[in-house]
Coordinates of C-alpha atoms in Angstrom, one line a residue:
X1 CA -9.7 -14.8 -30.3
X2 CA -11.8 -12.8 -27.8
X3 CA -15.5 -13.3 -27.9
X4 CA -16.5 -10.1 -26.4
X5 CA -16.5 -8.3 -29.6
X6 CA -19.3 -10.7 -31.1
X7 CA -21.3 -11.1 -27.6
X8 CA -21.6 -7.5 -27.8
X9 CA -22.8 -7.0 -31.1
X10 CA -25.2 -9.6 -29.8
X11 CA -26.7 -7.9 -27.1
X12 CA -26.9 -5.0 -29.2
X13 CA -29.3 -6.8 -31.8
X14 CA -31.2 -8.1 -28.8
X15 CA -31.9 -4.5 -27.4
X16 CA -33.0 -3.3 -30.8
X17 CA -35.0 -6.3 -31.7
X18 CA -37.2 -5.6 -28.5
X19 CA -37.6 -2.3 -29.0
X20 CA -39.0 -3.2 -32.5
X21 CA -40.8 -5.3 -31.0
X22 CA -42.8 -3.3 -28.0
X23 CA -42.5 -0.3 -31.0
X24 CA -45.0 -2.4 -33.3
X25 CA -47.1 -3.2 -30.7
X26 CA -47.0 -0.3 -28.9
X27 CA -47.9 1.5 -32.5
X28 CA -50.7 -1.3 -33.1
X29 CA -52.4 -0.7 -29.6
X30 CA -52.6 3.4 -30.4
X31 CA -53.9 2.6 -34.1
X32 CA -56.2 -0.1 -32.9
X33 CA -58.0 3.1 -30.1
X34 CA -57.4 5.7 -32.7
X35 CA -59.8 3.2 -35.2
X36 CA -62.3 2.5 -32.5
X37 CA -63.0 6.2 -32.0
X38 CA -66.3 7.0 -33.7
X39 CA -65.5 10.7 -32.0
X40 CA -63.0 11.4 -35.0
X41 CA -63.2 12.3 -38.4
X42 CA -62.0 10.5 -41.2
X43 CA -59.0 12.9 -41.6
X44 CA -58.3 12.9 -37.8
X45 CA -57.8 9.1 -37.8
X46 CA -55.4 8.8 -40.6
X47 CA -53.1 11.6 -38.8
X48 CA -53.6 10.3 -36.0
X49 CA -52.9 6.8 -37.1
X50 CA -49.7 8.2 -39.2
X51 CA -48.4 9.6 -36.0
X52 CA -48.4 6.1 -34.5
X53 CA -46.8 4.6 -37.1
X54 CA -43.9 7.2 -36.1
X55 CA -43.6 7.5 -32.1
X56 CA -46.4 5.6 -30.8
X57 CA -45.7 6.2 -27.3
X58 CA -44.9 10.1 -27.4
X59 CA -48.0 10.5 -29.5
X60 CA -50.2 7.9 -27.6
X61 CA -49.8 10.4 -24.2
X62 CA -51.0 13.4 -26.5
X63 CA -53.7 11.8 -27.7
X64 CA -55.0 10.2 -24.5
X65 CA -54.5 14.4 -23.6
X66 CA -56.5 15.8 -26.2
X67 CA -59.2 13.0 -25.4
X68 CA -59.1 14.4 -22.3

């Protein structure tokens, strides 16, 4: 028996378990500044906040952008 196969299906579920990981937070961070932001409507935060739910650090840079 070779344990490369299974070592390699470890590593695997390590990489995607981190970048759950730093996803979450990373999606908790933006939706944490996007809340804070008395600038914003009601309707702007929940897109916004929807956004980060989906890509939170493509959609973090824009909003930092459009914040200016």
């Amino acid at each position: 028996m070779n344990a490369l196969p299974e070592m390699t299906e470890l590593i695997i579920y390590a990489v995607v378990f981190v970048l759950l990981i730093g996803h979450c937070l990373f999606a908790g961070k933006m939706y944490r500044a996007v809340h804070e932001d008395s600038s914003l409507t009601l309707s702007e935060k929940n897109d916004w906040k929807l956004k980060a739910l989906i890509f939170p650090a493509y959609f973090w840079g824009k909003y930092k952008k459009a914040k200016g």
